[in-house]
Structure formats: structure tokens, C-alpha cells
mmCIF file of C-alpha atoms and ligand atoms in Angstrom:
data_model
loop_
_atom_site.group_PDB
_atom_site.id
_atom_site.type_symbol
_atom_site.label_atom_id
_atom_site.label_comp_id
_atom_site.label_asym_id
_atom_site.label_seq_id
_atom_site.Cartn_x
_atom_site.Cartn_y
_atom_site.Cartn_z
ATOM 1 C CA UNK A 1158 -5.194 -19.729 60.403
ATOM 2 C CA UNK A 1159 -8.557 -19.109 61.999
ATOM 3 C CA UNK A 1160 -10.645 -22.073 63.200
ATOM 4 C CA UNK A 1161 -13.730 -20.780 61.502
ATOM 5 C CA UNK A 1162 -14.220 -17.602 59.538
ATOM 6 C CA UNK A 1163 -17.294 -15.931 58.183
ATOM 7 C CA UNK A 1164 -17.671 -13.532 55.251
ATOM 8 C CA UNK A 1165 -20.884 -11.804 54.221
ATOM 9 C CA UNK A 1166 -21.747 -10.384 50.783
ATOM 10 C CA UNK A 1167 -24.866 -8.275 50.302
ATOM 11 C CA UNK A 1168 -27.170 -8.158 47.309
ATOM 12 C CA UNK A 1169 -28.491 -4.977 45.736
ATOM 13 C CA UNK A 1170 -31.406 -3.503 43.899
ATOM 14 C CA UNK A 1171 -30.562 -1.111 41.110
ATOM 15 C CA UNK A 1172 -32.793 1.959 41.409
ATOM 16 C CA UNK A 1173 -31.856 3.386 38.022
ATOM 17 C CA UNK A 1174 -28.989 3.182 35.523
ATOM 18 C CA UNK A 1175 -29.418 -0.215 33.906
ATOM 19 C CA UNK A 1176 -26.783 -1.658 31.554
ATOM 20 C CA UNK A 1177 -24.612 1.402 32.001
ATOM 21 C CA UNK A 1178 -21.775 0.013 34.078
ATOM 22 C CA UNK A 1179 -20.055 -1.592 31.078
ATOM 23 C CA UNK A 1180 -20.702 1.528 28.985
ATOM 24 C CA UNK A 1181 -18.895 4.063 31.179
ATOM 25 C CA UNK A 1182 -22.133 5.498 32.592
ATOM 26 C CA UNK A 1183 -23.735 6.362 35.934
ATOM 27 C CA UNK A 1184 -25.628 3.849 38.067
ATOM 28 C CA UNK A 1185 -27.566 4.025 41.330
ATOM 29 C CA UNK A 1186 -27.799 0.726 43.204
ATOM 30 C CA UNK A 1187 -28.921 0.320 46.806
ATOM 31 C CA UNK A 1188 -27.573 -2.461 48.975
ATOM 32 C CA UNK A 1189 -30.290 -4.725 50.416
ATOM 33 C CA UNK A 1190 -30.387 -6.691 53.657
ATOM 34 C CA UNK A 1191 -30.472 -10.073 51.893
ATOM 35 C CA UNK A 1192 -27.021 -11.580 51.740
ATOM 36 C CA UNK A 1193 -24.907 -14.645 51.192
ATOM 37 C CA UNK A 1194 -22.757 -15.921 54.023
ATOM 38 C CA UNK A 1195 -19.665 -18.011 53.441
ATOM 39 C CA UNK A 1196 -18.333 -19.978 56.387
ATOM 40 C CA UNK A 1197 -14.914 -21.596 56.119
ATOM 41 C CA UNK A 1198 -13.563 -24.156 58.553
ATOM 42 C CA UNK A 1199 -10.671 -26.585 58.606
ATOM 43 C CA UNK A 1200 -11.187 -29.939 56.944
ATOM 44 C CA UNK A 1201 -8.516 -31.998 58.711
ATOM 45 C CA UNK A 1202 -8.243 -35.290 56.923
ATOM 46 C CA UNK A 1203 -8.521 -34.240 53.345
ATOM 47 C CA UNK A 1204 -6.489 -32.613 50.663
ATOM 48 C CA UNK A 1205 -9.473 -31.076 48.974
ATOM 49 C CA UNK A 1206 -12.137 -28.447 49.399
ATOM 50 C CA UNK A 1207 -15.700 -29.376 50.236
ATOM 51 C CA UNK A 1208 -18.552 -27.055 49.418
ATOM 52 C CA UNK A 1209 -21.944 -27.341 51.093
ATOM 53 C CA UNK A 1210 -24.972 -25.167 50.522
ATOM 54 C CA UNK A 1211 -28.325 -24.932 52.246
ATOM 55 C CA UNK A 1212 -29.697 -23.016 49.281
ATOM 56 C CA UNK A 1213 -28.948 -25.619 46.648
ATOM 57 C CA UNK A 1214 -29.267 -28.527 49.064
ATOM 58 C CA UNK A 1215 -26.064 -29.785 47.574
ATOM 59 C CA UNK A 1216 -22.511 -30.699 48.443
ATOM 60 C CA UNK A 1217 -19.385 -31.023 46.320
ATOM 61 C CA UNK A 1218 -15.839 -32.203 46.614
ATOM 62 C CA UNK A 1219 -13.385 -30.027 44.726
ATOM 63 C CA UNK A 1220 -9.950 -31.485 44.111
ATOM 64 C CA UNK A 1221 -8.798 -29.117 41.406
ATOM 65 C CA UNK A 1222 -9.584 -25.424 41.107
ATOM 66 C CA UNK A 1223 -11.179 -25.736 37.697
ATOM 67 C CA UNK A 1224 -14.507 -24.626 36.289
ATOM 68 C CA UNK A 1225 -17.465 -26.946 36.832
ATOM 69 C CA UNK A 1226 -19.940 -24.761 34.938
ATOM 70 C CA UNK A 1227 -22.388 -24.354 37.783
ATOM 71 C CA UNK A 1228 -22.866 -21.972 40.719
ATOM 72 C CA UNK A 1229 -19.760 -23.313 42.485
ATOM 73 C CA UNK A 1230 -17.618 -21.573 39.845
ATOM 74 C CA UNK A 1231 -17.873 -18.336 41.832
ATOM 75 C CA UNK A 1232 -16.387 -20.105 44.849
ATOM 76 C CA UNK A 1233 -13.774 -22.081 42.951
ATOM 77 C CA UNK A 1234 -12.747 -18.919 41.084
ATOM 78 C CA UNK A 1235 -12.457 -17.078 44.393
ATOM 79 C CA UNK A 1236 -10.175 -19.812 45.802
ATOM 80 C CA UNK A 1237 -7.996 -19.851 42.697
ATOM 81 C CA UNK A 1238 -7.626 -16.078 42.363
ATOM 82 C CA UNK A 1239 -7.049 -15.795 46.120
ATOM 83 C CA UNK A 1240 -4.222 -18.344 45.867
ATOM 84 C CA UNK A 1241 -2.640 -16.393 43.056
ATOM 85 C CA UNK A 1242 -2.957 -13.015 44.743
ATOM 86 C CA UNK A 1243 -1.823 -14.076 48.224
ATOM 87 C CA UNK A 1244 0.551 -16.901 47.277
ATOM 88 C CA UNK A 1245 -1.100 -19.400 49.605
ATOM 89 C CA UNK A 1246 -2.406 -22.909 48.972
ATOM 90 C CA UNK A 1247 -6.169 -23.045 49.383
ATOM 91 C CA UNK A 1248 -7.029 -26.605 50.394
ATOM 92 C CA UNK A 1249 -8.182 -28.695 53.395
ATOM 93 C CA UNK A 1250 -11.168 -26.489 53.985
ATOM 94 C CA UNK A 1251 -14.945 -26.870 54.214
ATOM 95 C CA UNK A 1252 -16.970 -24.075 52.695
ATOM 96 C CA UNK A 1253 -20.530 -23.676 53.852
ATOM 97 C CA UNK A 1254 -22.759 -21.299 51.905
ATOM 98 C CA UNK A 1255 -25.897 -19.857 53.505
ATOM 99 C CA UNK A 1256 -28.164 -17.457 51.737
ATOM 100 C CA UNK A 1257 -31.102 -15.177 52.337
ATOM 101 C CA UNK A 1258 -30.683 -13.744 48.853
ATOM 102 C CA UNK A 1259 -32.835 -15.184 46.062
ATOM 103 C CA UNK A 1260 -30.600 -16.329 43.237
ATOM 104 C CA UNK A 1261 -30.756 -15.242 39.630
ATOM 105 C CA UNK A 1262 -33.540 -12.674 39.910
ATOM 106 C CA UNK A 1263 -31.470 -9.557 39.299
ATOM 107 C CA UNK A 1264 -30.400 -8.862 42.875
ATOM 108 C CA UNK A 1265 -26.733 -9.595 42.271
ATOM 109 C CA UNK A 1266 -26.298 -12.971 43.900
ATOM 110 C CA UNK A 1267 -23.111 -13.567 41.856
ATOM 111 C CA UNK A 1268 -21.272 -10.588 43.326
ATOM 112 C CA UNK A 1269 -22.609 -11.470 46.799
ATOM 113 C CA UNK A 1270 -21.303 -15.036 46.682
ATOM 114 C CA UNK A 1271 -17.920 -13.947 45.340
ATOM 115 C CA UNK A 1272 -17.496 -11.108 47.856
ATOM 116 C CA UNK A 1273 -18.545 -13.340 50.770
ATOM 117 C CA UNK A 1274 -16.099 -16.081 49.746
ATOM 118 C CA UNK A 1275 -13.156 -13.682 49.362
ATOM 119 C CA UNK A 1276 -13.925 -12.019 52.707
ATOM 120 C CA UNK A 1277 -14.047 -15.366 54.415
ATOM 121 C CA UNK A 1278 -10.791 -16.560 52.791
ATOM 122 C CA UNK A 1279 -9.084 -13.331 53.847
ATOM 123 C CA UNK A 1280 -10.106 -13.934 57.460
ATOM 124 C CA UNK A 1281 -9.307 -17.640 57.408
ATOM 125 C CA UNK A 1282 -5.806 -17.109 56.043
ATOM 126 C CA UNK A 1283 -5.350 -13.926 58.103
ATOM 127 C CA UNK A 1284 -4.545 -11.652 55.204
ATOM 128 C CA UNK A 1285 -5.439 -8.021 54.622
ATOM 129 C CA UNK A 1286 -7.342 -6.649 51.652
ATOM 130 C CA UNK A 1287 -8.508 -3.104 50.957
ATOM 131 C CA UNK A 1288 -12.038 -2.412 49.746
ATOM 132 C CA UNK A 1289 -10.701 -1.433 46.364
ATOM 133 C CA UNK A 1290 -8.720 -4.660 46.028
ATOM 134 C CA UNK A 1291 -11.763 -6.652 47.120
ATOM 135 C CA UNK A 1292 -13.951 -5.006 44.469
ATOM 136 C CA UNK A 1293 -11.334 -5.550 41.760
ATOM 137 C CA UNK A 1294 -10.698 -9.156 42.744
ATOM 138 C CA UNK A 1295 -14.421 -10.018 42.770
ATOM 139 C CA UNK A 1296 -14.819 -8.330 39.379
ATOM 140 C CA UNK A 1297 -11.821 -10.196 37.985
ATOM 141 C CA UNK A 1298 -13.187 -13.564 39.165
ATOM 142 C CA UNK A 1299 -16.616 -12.994 37.607
ATOM 143 C CA UNK A 1300 -15.263 -11.725 34.322
ATOM 144 C CA UNK A 1301 -12.120 -13.775 33.851
ATOM 145 C CA UNK A 1302 -12.906 -17.042 35.595
ATOM 146 C CA UNK A 1303 -16.659 -17.485 35.526
ATOM 147 C CA UNK A 1304 -16.967 -15.559 32.280
ATOM 148 C CA UNK A 1305 -20.075 -13.439 32.879
ATOM 149 C CA UNK A 1306 -19.117 -10.020 31.755
ATOM 150 C CA UNK A 1307 -21.032 -7.402 33.735
ATOM 151 C CA UNK A 1308 -19.614 -4.089 34.907
ATOM 152 C CA UNK A 1309 -18.333 -2.990 38.307
ATOM 153 C CA UNK A 1310 -21.676 -1.932 39.852
ATOM 154 C CA UNK A 1311 -22.558 -5.067 41.817
ATOM 155 C CA UNK A 1312 -19.184 -5.647 43.458
ATOM 156 C CA UNK A 1313 -18.936 -1.936 44.270
ATOM 157 C CA UNK A 1314 -22.273 -1.663 46.076
ATOM 158 C CA UNK A 1315 -21.830 -4.998 47.848
ATOM 159 C CA UNK A 1316 -18.589 -3.706 49.381
ATOM 160 C CA UNK A 1317 -19.092 0.045 49.715
ATOM 161 C CA UNK A 1318 -22.856 0.511 49.820
ATOM 162 C CA UNK A 1319 -25.277 0.416 52.713
ATOM 163 C CA UNK A 1320 -29.002 -0.076 53.118
ATOM 164 C CA UNK A 1321 -29.950 3.519 53.893
ATOM 165 C CA UNK A 1322 -28.066 5.294 51.146
ATOM 166 C CA UNK A 1323 -28.142 4.781 47.392
ATOM 167 C CA UNK A 1324 -24.740 4.580 45.729
ATOM 168 C CA UNK A 1325 -24.489 7.114 42.932
ATOM 169 C CA UNK A 1326 -21.518 5.828 40.984
ATOM 170 C CA UNK A 1327 -19.805 7.070 37.865
ATOM 171 C CA UNK A 1328 -18.418 3.866 36.412
ATOM 172 C CA UNK A 1329 -16.110 5.785 34.072
ATOM 173 C CA UNK A 1330 -13.868 7.090 36.852
ATOM 174 C CA UNK A 1331 -15.325 5.294 39.894
ATOM 175 C CA UNK A 1332 -16.193 8.531 41.693
ATOM 176 C CA UNK A 1333 -19.154 7.915 43.955
ATOM 177 C CA UNK A 1334 -21.469 9.508 46.433
ATOM 178 C CA UNK A 1335 -23.823 7.928 48.992
ATOM 179 C CA UNK A 1336 -27.233 9.624 48.994
ATOM 180 C CA UNK A 1337 -29.837 8.930 51.746
ATOM 181 C CA UNK A 1338 -32.993 7.342 50.366
ATOM 182 C CA UNK A 1339 -36.473 8.906 50.748
ATOM 183 C CA UNK A 1340 -37.821 8.910 54.314
ATOM 184 C CA UNK A 1341 -41.515 8.596 53.497
ATOM 185 C CA UNK A 1342 -41.264 6.207 50.560
ATOM 186 C CA UNK A 1343 -40.065 2.669 50.206
ATOM 187 C CA UNK A 1344 -38.407 0.838 47.332
ATOM 188 C CA UNK A 1345 -40.326 -2.443 47.184
ATOM 189 C CA UNK A 1346 -38.822 -5.380 45.282
ATOM 190 C CA UNK A 1347 -41.258 -7.723 43.552
ATOM 191 C CA UNK A 1348 -40.058 -10.975 42.034
ATOM 192 C CA UNK A 1349 -41.962 -12.044 38.917
ATOM 193 C CA UNK A 1350 -41.109 -15.628 39.804
ATOM 194 C CA UNK A 1351 -40.234 -16.504 36.237
ATOM 195 C CA UNK A 1352 -37.116 -18.291 35.138
ATOM 196 C CA UNK A 1353 -34.577 -16.011 33.516
ATOM 197 C CA UNK A 1354 -34.067 -17.001 29.923
ATOM 198 C CA UNK A 1355 -30.636 -17.552 28.385
ATOM 199 C CA UNK A 1356 -29.412 -14.601 30.375
ATOM 200 C CA UNK A 1357 -25.655 -15.026 29.854
ATOM 201 C CA UNK A 1358 -25.717 -15.214 26.086
ATOM 202 C CA UNK A 1359 -28.377 -12.496 25.820
ATOM 203 C CA UNK A 1360 -26.370 -10.287 28.115
ATOM 204 C CA UNK A 1361 -23.177 -10.721 26.125
ATOM 205 C CA UNK A 1362 -25.048 -10.044 22.906
ATOM 206 C CA UNK A 1363 -26.315 -6.698 24.239
ATOM 207 C CA UNK A 1364 -22.848 -5.816 25.401
ATOM 208 C CA UNK A 1365 -21.390 -6.551 21.978
ATOM 209 C CA UNK A 1366 -24.042 -4.361 20.344
ATOM 210 C CA UNK A 1367 -23.070 -1.467 22.623
ATOM 211 C CA UNK A 1368 -19.401 -1.893 21.830
ATOM 212 C CA UNK A 1369 -19.942 -2.068 18.083
ATOM 213 C CA UNK A 1370 -22.242 0.983 18.215
ATOM 214 C CA UNK A 1371 -19.567 2.956 20.092
ATOM 215 C CA UNK A 1372 -16.983 1.857 17.558
ATOM 216 C CA UNK A 1373 -19.169 2.909 14.637
ATOM 217 C CA UNK A 1374 -19.665 6.330 16.209
ATOM 218 C CA UNK A 1375 -15.938 6.624 16.934
ATOM 219 C CA UNK A 1376 -16.269 7.033 20.671
ATOM 220 C CA UNK A 1377 -14.570 5.166 23.482
ATOM 221 C CA UNK A 1378 -17.905 4.231 25.037
ATOM 222 C CA UNK A 1379 -21.564 5.168 24.525
ATOM 223 C CA UNK A 1380 -21.801 7.373 27.606
ATOM 224 C CA UNK A 1381 -19.304 9.829 26.150
ATOM 225 C CA UNK A 1382 -22.203 10.975 23.978
ATOM 226 C CA UNK A 1383 -25.152 13.082 25.109
ATOM 227 C CA UNK A 1384 -27.264 12.498 22.025
ATOM 228 C CA UNK A 1385 -27.326 10.624 18.750
ATOM 229 C CA UNK A 1386 -26.828 12.887 15.758
ATOM 230 C CA UNK A 1387 -28.129 12.457 12.183
ATOM 231 C CA UNK A 1388 -24.689 11.371 11.058
ATOM 232 C CA UNK A 1389 -24.538 8.725 13.822
ATOM 233 C CA UNK A 1390 -27.852 7.208 12.797
ATOM 234 C CA UNK A 1391 -26.476 6.349 9.384
ATOM 235 C CA UNK A 1392 -23.558 4.445 10.893
ATOM 236 C CA UNK A 1393 -25.715 2.238 13.137
ATOM 237 C CA UNK A 1394 -27.840 -0.838 12.568
ATOM 238 C CA UNK A 1395 -31.375 -0.758 14.020
ATOM 239 C CA UNK A 1396 -30.316 -2.870 16.987
ATOM 240 C CA UNK A 1397 -27.279 -0.705 17.628
ATOM 241 C CA UNK A 1398 -29.444 2.394 17.447
ATOM 242 C CA UNK A 1399 -31.866 0.933 19.999
ATOM 243 C CA UNK A 1400 -29.235 0.070 22.607
ATOM 244 C CA UNK A 1401 -27.426 3.390 22.050
ATOM 245 C CA UNK A 1402 -30.626 5.350 22.580
ATOM 246 C CA UNK A 1403 -31.288 3.539 25.853
ATOM 247 C CA UNK A 1404 -27.741 3.889 27.177
ATOM 248 C CA UNK A 1405 -27.285 7.573 26.313
ATOM 249 C CA UNK A 1406 -30.699 8.661 27.632
ATOM 250 C CA UNK A 1407 -30.503 6.437 30.706
ATOM 251 C CA UNK A 1408 -27.205 8.021 31.670
ATOM 252 C CA UNK A 1409 -28.865 11.445 31.648
ATOM 253 C CA UNK A 1410 -31.776 10.051 33.695
ATOM 254 C CA UNK A 1411 -29.464 8.750 36.424
ATOM 255 C CA UNK A 1412 -27.795 12.124 36.883
ATOM 256 C CA UNK A 1413 -31.224 13.769 37.144
ATOM 257 C CA UNK A 1414 -32.429 11.063 39.531
ATOM 258 C CA UNK A 1415 -29.490 11.767 41.868
ATOM 259 C CA UNK A 1416 -30.550 15.412 42.040
ATOM 260 C CA UNK A 1417 -34.156 14.446 42.775
ATOM 261 C CA UNK A 1418 -33.063 12.045 45.494
ATOM 262 C CA UNK A 1419 -31.077 14.817 47.152
ATOM 263 C CA UNK A 1420 -33.948 17.305 46.929
ATOM 264 C CA UNK A 1421 -36.580 14.808 48.134
ATOM 265 C CA UNK A 1422 -38.260 14.823 44.710
ATOM 266 C CA UNK A 1423 -39.827 11.376 45.004
ATOM 267 C CA UNK A 1424 -42.450 11.941 42.302
ATOM 268 C CA UNK A 1425 -39.888 13.008 39.728
ATOM 269 C CA UNK A 1426 -37.609 10.159 40.765
ATOM 270 C CA UNK A 1427 -40.465 7.704 40.259
ATOM 271 C CA UNK A 1428 -41.194 9.073 36.791
ATOM 272 C CA UNK A 1429 -37.576 8.527 35.806
ATOM 273 C CA UNK A 1430 -37.780 4.917 37.024
ATOM 274 C CA UNK A 1431 -40.750 4.246 34.773
ATOM 275 C CA UNK A 1432 -39.048 5.980 31.831
ATOM 276 C CA UNK A 1433 -36.063 3.751 32.469
ATOM 277 C CA UNK A 1434 -38.269 0.674 32.342
ATOM 278 C CA UNK A 1435 -39.979 1.770 29.132
ATOM 279 C CA UNK A 1436 -36.618 2.284 27.524
ATOM 280 C CA UNK A 1437 -35.315 -1.096 28.754
ATOM 281 C CA UNK A 1438 -38.407 -2.692 27.305
ATOM 282 C CA UNK A 1439 -38.656 -0.821 24.020
ATOM 283 C CA UNK A 1440 -35.065 0.012 23.091
ATOM 284 C CA UNK A 1441 -32.774 -2.276 25.076
ATOM 285 C CA UNK A 1442 -35.281 -5.115 24.752
ATOM 286 C CA UNK A 1443 -34.503 -6.923 27.993
ATOM 287 C CA UNK A 1444 -37.946 -6.888 29.591
ATOM 288 C CA UNK A 1445 -40.536 -9.674 29.568
ATOM 289 C CA UNK A 1446 -44.341 -9.731 29.543
ATOM 290 C CA UNK A 1447 -44.340 -10.522 33.260
ATOM 291 C CA UNK A 1448 -42.004 -7.662 34.170
ATOM 292 C CA UNK A 1449 -44.045 -5.242 32.038
ATOM 293 C CA UNK A 1450 -47.193 -6.466 33.720
ATOM 294 C CA UNK A 1451 -45.793 -5.978 37.228
ATOM 295 C CA UNK A 1452 -44.606 -2.472 36.362
ATOM 296 C CA UNK A 1453 -48.076 -1.595 35.018
ATOM 297 C CA UNK A 1454 -49.799 -3.082 38.041
ATOM 298 C CA UNK A 1455 -47.618 -1.275 40.567
ATOM 299 C CA UNK A 1456 -48.008 2.028 38.737
ATOM 300 C CA UNK A 1457 -51.748 1.651 38.317
ATOM 301 C CA UNK A 1458 -51.989 0.989 42.059
ATOM 302 C CA UNK A 1459 -50.404 4.364 42.681
ATOM 303 C CA UNK A 1460 -46.682 3.728 42.958
ATOM 304 C CA UNK A 1461 -44.605 6.731 41.902
ATOM 305 C CA UNK A 1462 -42.669 4.638 39.416
ATOM 306 C CA UNK A 1463 -41.348 1.167 38.711
ATOM 307 C CA UNK A 1464 -38.738 -0.617 36.643
ATOM 308 C CA UNK A 1465 -37.086 -3.971 36.171
ATOM 309 C CA UNK A 1466 -33.903 -4.321 38.186
ATOM 310 C CA UNK A 1467 -30.608 -5.857 37.088
ATOM 311 C CA UNK A 1468 -29.992 -7.385 33.700
ATOM 312 C CA UNK A 1469 -33.636 -8.192 32.880
ATOM 313 C CA UNK A 1470 -34.817 -11.217 30.848
ATOM 314 C CA UNK A 1471 -37.046 -12.088 33.831
ATOM 315 C CA UNK A 1472 -36.365 -11.605 37.519
ATOM 316 C CA UNK A 1473 -37.651 -8.753 39.649
ATOM 317 C CA UNK A 1474 -38.922 -5.186 39.502
ATOM 318 C CA UNK A 1475 -38.452 -2.335 41.963
ATOM 319 C CA UNK A 1476 -41.224 0.122 42.679
ATOM 320 C CA UNK A 1477 -41.356 3.329 44.717
ATOM 321 C CA UNK A 1478 -44.364 3.661 46.963
ATOM 322 C CA UNK A 1479 -45.472 5.628 50.041
ATOM 323 C CA UNK A 1480 -44.472 3.692 53.162
ATOM 324 C CA UNK A 1481 -48.005 3.564 54.537
ATOM 325 C CA UNK A 1482 -49.277 1.999 51.289
ATOM 326 C CA UNK A 1483 -46.804 -0.885 51.124
ATOM 327 C CA UNK A 1484 -49.107 -3.563 52.556
ATOM 328 C CA UNK A 1485 -51.986 -2.451 50.358
ATOM 329 C CA UNK A 1486 -49.732 -2.546 47.308
ATOM 330 C CA UNK A 1487 -48.666 -6.103 48.114
ATOM 331 C CA UNK A 1488 -52.267 -7.216 48.387
ATOM 332 C CA UNK A 1489 -53.164 -5.528 45.108
ATOM 333 C CA UNK A 1490 -50.230 -7.169 43.319
ATOM 334 C CA UNK A 1491 -51.068 -10.623 44.680
ATOM 335 C CA UNK A 1492 -54.711 -10.250 43.684
ATOM 336 C CA UNK A 1493 -53.628 -9.562 40.112
ATOM 337 C CA UNK A 1494 -50.402 -11.552 39.896
ATOM 338 C CA UNK A 1495 -50.659 -14.425 42.379
ATOM 339 C CA UNK A 1496 -47.156 -15.760 41.647
ATOM 340 C CA UNK A 1497 -45.412 -12.576 42.751
ATOM 341 C CA UNK A 1498 -43.004 -12.726 45.659
ATOM 342 C CA UNK A 1499 -41.861 -9.819 47.795
ATOM 343 C CA UNK A 1500 -38.243 -9.624 48.808
HETATM 344 C C1 GLA B 2909 -26.014 -7.469 35.637
HETATM 345 C C2 GLA B 2909 -24.528 -7.151 35.708
HETATM 346 C C3 GLA B 2909 -24.321 -5.709 36.178
HETATM 347 C C4 GLA B 2909 -25.131 -4.740 35.315
HETATM 348 C C5 GLA B 2909 -26.590 -5.181 35.263
HETATM 349 C C6 GLA B 2909 -27.437 -4.333 34.352
HETATM 350 O O1 GLA B 2909 -26.559 -7.499 36.914
HETATM 351 O O2 GLA B 2909 -23.869 -8.014 36.598
HETATM 352 O O3 GLA B 2909 -22.951 -5.400 36.147
HETATM 353 O O4 GLA B 2909 -24.580 -4.645 34.031
HETATM 354 O O5 GLA B 2909 -26.705 -6.522 34.840
HETATM 355 O O6 GLA B 2909 -27.530 -3.023 34.804
#
């Protein structure tokens, strides 16, 4: 057992390919420098786990590895699933969580906290885990313990991504490619600073719509299709049609975006980002007035393109802008949207 062990899990910004990772589509996240750090040390005189966090200014005593229905579920789930996988009793430890990653704004803090906790447990108990196992375990914890049912994108980029290359991932077969980001342009993340509304239930509702649309069109998942035919339209409700349109067209956009990233086509890439946002707003219906406003502001300033990032329902946008204009952009945004925060 190690005296103290540290695990780090990075957040991400999704450049394009939103709500595709549970529909068998392509996504293109980029790991960001903001992370969550989990520090584990021995807690000699106790038979429980204590959790402390600078971020939440909170501390907890956990005697049983059961859900508490708050942010500690990611940690408790990690301890429980780690026990089961490695046949070891996880107890008598202090877990200290430090974070430079804003929570709940679409930058994948859930995957970051889970990945950092597993990494730290692996070191503390001196076990070995492959990247693939780490991704699968983190996914399993989020979906089957915590119960938020996203796809594999966030865990994947937290473990296998880096901050200079976007991860172009086909979630259907997990083939991926790392593509260097533009040299002269920067992806700027702007937080709308609004509380995300009912995101779990909204998220699950969208997911269900996608699954029922795929079922009605007799396909395994929506990304098997490249367009919606006349016959399909008749089998779908209006809501199912909306989500299907977004998912199928977004999948095509991501593949194009990967080509533009490789060929240094920043302008075309930016246009695809804005198309993605429009579709998320109009068809997938996960944008908010504030996110739409930030996208409009950034684009009217002269960004090449902008979109919401992550699940939506509030949170942050990502915009592509010439490196030398970044400071000017920030000033322009703050003049017109004083609550904005830059990550
Ligand atoms: C959340 C989920 C991801 C993905 C995005 C939307 O962040 O955790 O798996 O589905 O929403 O693209």
C-alpha cells in the first residue's frame, strides 16, 4: 500500500459531435488543462472512508459504499466497483478532492472525478489497470452506479486524449485518431454562468427519443443512417424526427470537420461548429437563450464559429478565434455579457 497516492482526471471540451456518443456516431473532444485531482492517504484509526473537497468546502464520512445522491456518488461508486474488480477491501482511507475544473458546465467533471479516483485507488492499492479497462470501469460507474447515462466520449478523452490534439473517435467501434489542433487559432471556452436545468432527466429523455426513433426506423442506432427518407418520416413523431435530424446530420459534420482539421481549414471547421449549434438549438432542443446569445456574440465579433459544448441545458460554449484576437474577444463578450467566465 502506498502512503499517499495521487490520480488526475482531465476535463474536455467537445469541438463537434454532440449527443452522438450514445447513438453510435463520431465525436471530436479535446482534453483541457483543467482537471480533478484525487489524493488518497491512510486513515489509521477508522474503519471508514472520509472524503474532503476544497471545491465543495465539504467533508463526509462514508461507512457503507451506497449512493448518497450527491457528487460523492462518483467517488463511492469508484470505491465499490474497484473493490469488486480487484477483490480488495476499500476502507481506512482519506480521500481529498482538489479541482481546477468548473463543475456541471459541460466540461465533463463527472468523468474527471471518476477517472482521478480510480487512478488514485490503483496506485494506492498497487494494482495495474490498462487504459481500456480504466475507460470501461469509469463508464460502468457513471452508468450503472451513479445512473447518468452518457456515452463513452468523456472517459475516453480523459484517459487517451491530450491538450494539443483533438480526439476523433468513432463511438460505434472505438477506432480513434488524434489530430493536431489549428496552430493560429484557439478554441476559447466561455461559461454562460447559468445553472443547468434538470439536466439528468432532460438528458435521459433525449436519449430515449433517439432510441425510439431508431427502433421505429428499424435500425440499430441512428448513426447507421445517412439521411431520413420519406418512409421514415411517417414512422416518427415530431420530437423523434427532430433528434434524428440532428444526430444523422451532426455525424456527417464531424467526419467533415476531421478532414478540415487535418487540412488546416479553420474557416470551414468554424462553420460546421455553428451549424452544429443551430441544430442543437433548433432540432435537438438543448440550448438556452444564454448559450444562443453567447454564440451570436462570439460570431458577430468575428469568431470562425461557435457552439455549446457537452450536454447543453446551460453551461458553456466553445468558439474558434484567431489567437491574436483572443483578448479582444474576451473584452467584447464581457462588455455584452458581463456574467461570462472564461475557462
Ligand atoms: C454529456 C455526456 C456525454 C455526451 C454529451 C453530449 O456530457 O456525458 O457522454 O453524451 O453529454 O455530447
